Amino acid sequence: LTAASEQYGYQYMKVAPYEMLSNSVLPFNDVVRIKQVEDVLEKYWNDHRMDLTIEYLVREVFESAFDFFQAFGAYWEERGWSRIGQQLVDLFTRLISFIEEHHATHYVNVLNLMKFDYLSRLTHKPRSQWWPDDLANDQRFAVTQHILENSQQLNATFRTVSLLERDLQKHAVIVPLGLDIDAFRDEFVIKDCANQFLFVYYDPKSRQPLFEFLTVL
């Protein structure tokens, strides 16, 4: 280790985990930036918590995946988030705050994709939502009635589920979406979609989310 450190100019921590601080090619500031990228890369890419959202960001907002993770990693470090714990909700609220502050023109698209990523990965109905409540009571009632009256037209995953109004109240989430999720998921096409709602039912038996995109006029 000593010979190599002399040959390549390694500066490293003298105690475990002996992390490299710099070398003849990478100054300390570049190593810090790489560590910042590593921190958010692990939480947002490797754990697959919001695949569609990250896909959109690296395709539509940033020049490359590295540019996104470097910018967001610096933002993350500036706020001291690397030194505190985080719940799943924190990962979503921190990313949307970054987008709102630095890339506001993409805020709506990112928010819609994040809603889908978040709700489709849970196993039970969340107690609260981290985004502003943008569904009026009359809209909620109209969509709920639409589901109850047209339950036989839902996709095949709902065929083993008996949907009653009390079931929807206990186990379902309805959120408006202004983006065609399928168009982006299948073809990476950004397509606005009016009057569309995401309906997610958390089946208490299978512990799996069942979801449908509904258009209710």
Coordinates of C-alpha atoms in Angstrom, one line a residue:
L1 CA 0.0 0.0 0.0
T2 CA 2.9 2.4 0.8
A3 CA 4.6 1.8 -2.5
A4 CA 1.4 2.3 -4.4
S5 CA 0.5 5.4 -2.4
E6 CA 3.9 6.9 -3.3
Q7 CA 3.7 6.0 -7.0
Y8 CA 0.2 7.4 -7.5
G9 CA 0.2 10.1 -4.9
Y10 CA -2.5 8.6 -2.8
Q11 CA -3.7 10.5 0.3
Y12 CA -6.0 8.4 2.4
M13 CA -7.5 8.1 5.8
K14 CA -5.1 6.6 8.3
V15 CA -7.9 4.6 10.1
A16 CA -10.6 2.2 8.8
P17 CA -12.1 2.3 6.3
Y18 CA -9.0 3.9 4.8
E19 CA -10.9 5.9 2.2
M20 CA -8.9 7.6 -0.5
L21 CA -8.9 11.4 -0.1
S22 CA -7.0 12.3 -3.3
N23 CA -4.3 11.1 -5.7
S24 CA -2.2 12.4 -8.5
V25 CA -5.2 12.4 -10.9
L26 CA -8.1 13.2 -8.6
P27 CA -7.8 16.2 -6.3
F28 CA -9.8 16.2 -3.0
N29 CA -12.7 18.3 -4.4
D30 CA -13.3 15.8 -7.2
V31 CA -13.3 12.9 -4.7
V32 CA -15.8 14.7 -2.6
R33 CA -18.1 15.2 -5.7
I34 CA -17.8 11.5 -6.5
K35 CA -18.8 10.6 -3.0
Q36 CA -21.8 12.9 -3.3
V37 CA -22.8 11.1 -6.5
E38 CA -22.4 7.7 -4.8
D39 CA -24.7 8.7 -1.9
V40 CA -27.7 9.6 -4.0
L41 CA -26.9 6.9 -6.7
E42 CA -27.3 4.2 -4.0
K43 CA -30.6 5.6 -2.7
Y44 CA -32.3 6.5 -6.0
W45 CA -30.9 4.3 -8.7
N46 CA -29.6 1.0 -7.2
D47 CA -32.7 0.6 -4.9
H48 CA -35.2 1.2 -7.8
R49 CA -37.5 3.3 -5.7
M50 CA -38.5 5.6 -8.6
D51 CA -37.4 4.2 -11.9
L52 CA -39.8 6.2 -14.1
T53 CA -38.9 9.5 -12.4
I54 CA -35.2 9.0 -12.8
E55 CA -35.7 7.9 -16.4
Y56 CA -37.5 11.1 -17.1
L57 CA -34.8 13.2 -15.4
V58 CA -31.9 11.7 -17.3
R59 CA -33.8 11.9 -20.6
E60 CA -35.6 15.2 -20.4
V61 CA -34.0 17.4 -17.8
F62 CA -30.2 16.6 -17.6
E63 CA -27.6 15.9 -20.2
S64 CA -26.7 12.6 -18.6
A65 CA -27.4 10.4 -15.6
F66 CA -24.1 11.6 -14.1
D67 CA -25.1 15.2 -14.5
F68 CA -28.3 14.6 -12.6
F69 CA -26.7 12.6 -9.7
Q70 CA -23.9 15.1 -9.4
A71 CA -26.2 18.1 -9.2
F72 CA -28.6 16.4 -6.9
G73 CA -25.8 15.0 -4.8
A74 CA -24.4 18.5 -4.2
Y75 CA -27.8 19.7 -3.3
W76 CA -28.2 16.8 -0.9
E77 CA -24.8 17.5 0.8
E78 CA -25.5 21.2 1.1
R79 CA -28.5 20.4 3.3
G80 CA -26.7 17.9 5.4
W81 CA -29.0 15.0 4.5
S82 CA -26.1 12.6 4.2
R83 CA -25.6 12.9 8.0
I84 CA -29.2 12.1 9.0
G85 CA -31.5 9.1 8.4
Q86 CA -34.4 9.1 5.9
Q87 CA -37.6 7.3 5.4
L88 CA -39.0 6.5 2.0
V89 CA -41.2 9.6 2.0
D90 CA -38.1 11.7 2.7
L91 CA -36.5 10.5 -0.5
F92 CA -39.5 11.7 -2.5
T93 CA -39.9 15.1 -0.8
R94 CA -36.2 15.9 -1.1
L95 CA -36.1 15.1 -4.8
I96 CA -39.3 17.2 -5.5
S97 CA -37.9 20.1 -3.5
F98 CA -34.7 20.0 -5.7
I99 CA -36.8 19.9 -8.9
E100 CA -39.1 22.7 -7.7
E101 CA -36.1 24.9 -6.8
H102 CA -33.9 24.3 -9.8
H103 CA -36.0 22.9 -12.6
A104 CA -39.5 24.3 -12.0
T105 CA -40.6 23.9 -15.6
H106 CA -40.4 20.1 -15.2
Y107 CA -42.1 20.1 -11.8
V108 CA -45.6 18.9 -12.9
N109 CA -44.2 16.0 -15.0
V110 CA -41.8 14.9 -12.3
L111 CA -44.5 15.1 -9.6
N112 CA -46.9 12.9 -11.7
L113 CA -44.2 10.3 -12.3
M114 CA -43.2 10.4 -8.6
K115 CA -46.8 9.8 -7.5
F116 CA -47.0 6.7 -9.7
D117 CA -43.5 5.4 -8.6
Y118 CA -44.5 5.9 -4.9
L119 CA -47.9 4.4 -4.9
S120 CA -47.1 1.4 -7.1
R121 CA -44.4 0.2 -4.8
L122 CA -46.3 0.3 -1.5
T123 CA -48.0 -2.8 -0.1
H124 CA -50.7 -0.9 1.8
K125 CA -52.6 2.4 1.6
P126 CA -50.4 5.2 2.9
R127 CA -51.7 7.1 5.9
S128 CA -51.0 10.4 4.3
Q129 CA -49.6 11.8 1.1
W130 CA -46.5 13.9 0.7
W131 CA -47.8 16.0 -2.2
P132 CA -50.5 18.7 -2.0
D133 CA -54.0 17.3 -2.1
D134 CA -55.2 18.2 -5.6
L135 CA -58.4 16.2 -5.7
A136 CA -61.6 18.0 -4.8
N137 CA -64.3 16.2 -2.9
D138 CA -66.7 16.3 -5.9
Q139 CA -64.0 14.8 -8.1
R140 CA -63.3 12.1 -5.6
F141 CA -67.0 11.2 -5.4
A142 CA -67.3 11.1 -9.2
V143 CA -64.3 8.8 -9.6
T144 CA -65.4 6.5 -6.8
Q145 CA -68.9 6.2 -8.3
H146 CA -67.3 5.6 -11.7
I147 CA -65.2 2.7 -10.3
L148 CA -68.2 1.1 -8.5
E149 CA -70.5 1.4 -11.5
N150 CA -67.8 0.1 -14.0
S151 CA -65.8 -2.3 -11.9
Q152 CA -66.3 -5.1 -14.5
Q153 CA -64.4 -2.9 -17.0
L154 CA -61.2 -2.7 -14.9
N155 CA -58.2 -4.6 -16.0
A156 CA -57.8 -8.3 -15.4
T157 CA -55.9 -7.9 -12.1
F158 CA -59.1 -6.8 -10.4
R159 CA -61.2 -9.9 -11.4
T160 CA -60.6 -11.6 -8.0
V161 CA -61.4 -8.5 -6.0
S162 CA -64.9 -7.5 -4.9
L163 CA -64.9 -3.7 -4.7
L164 CA -67.4 -2.1 -2.4
E165 CA -67.5 1.5 -1.3
R166 CA -66.1 0.7 2.2
D167 CA -63.2 -1.2 0.5
L168 CA -62.3 1.8 -1.5
Q169 CA -62.4 4.0 1.5
K170 CA -60.1 1.7 3.5
H171 CA -57.7 0.4 0.8
A172 CA -57.8 2.6 -2.2
V173 CA -56.0 5.8 -3.3
I174 CA -57.2 8.0 -6.2
V175 CA -55.0 10.8 -7.5
P176 CA -55.3 13.0 -10.6
L177 CA -52.5 12.6 -13.2
G178 CA -51.9 15.0 -16.1
L179 CA -49.4 12.7 -17.8
D180 CA -49.9 9.5 -19.8
I181 CA -47.8 7.1 -17.7
D182 CA -48.2 4.2 -20.2
A183 CA -46.9 6.3 -23.1
F184 CA -43.8 7.2 -21.1
R185 CA -43.3 3.8 -19.6
D186 CA -43.6 2.0 -22.9
E187 CA -42.2 4.5 -25.4
F188 CA -40.6 7.3 -23.4
V189 CA -43.1 9.7 -24.9
I190 CA -44.3 12.7 -23.0
K191 CA -48.0 13.0 -23.5
D192 CA -50.4 15.2 -21.6
C193 CA -53.6 13.5 -20.5
A194 CA -56.6 15.5 -19.3
N195 CA -59.2 14.0 -16.9
Q196 CA -57.0 11.0 -16.1
F197 CA -56.8 9.5 -12.6
L198 CA -54.6 6.8 -11.1
F199 CA -56.6 4.3 -9.1
V200 CA -54.6 2.1 -6.8
Y201 CA -56.2 -0.6 -4.7
Y202 CA -54.1 -2.3 -2.0
D203 CA -55.5 -5.7 -1.7
P204 CA -55.3 -6.7 2.0
K205 CA -55.1 -10.4 1.0
S206 CA -52.3 -10.4 -1.5
R207 CA -50.6 -7.3 -0.1
Q208 CA -50.1 -6.2 -3.7
P209 CA -51.1 -2.9 -5.3
L210 CA -53.6 -3.2 -8.2
F211 CA -53.7 -0.1 -10.3
E212 CA -55.7 1.3 -13.2
F213 CA -55.7 4.5 -15.2
L214 CA -59.1 6.0 -15.5
T215 CA -60.5 8.8 -17.6
V216 CA -63.5 10.4 -16.0
L217 CA -65.2 13.3 -17.6

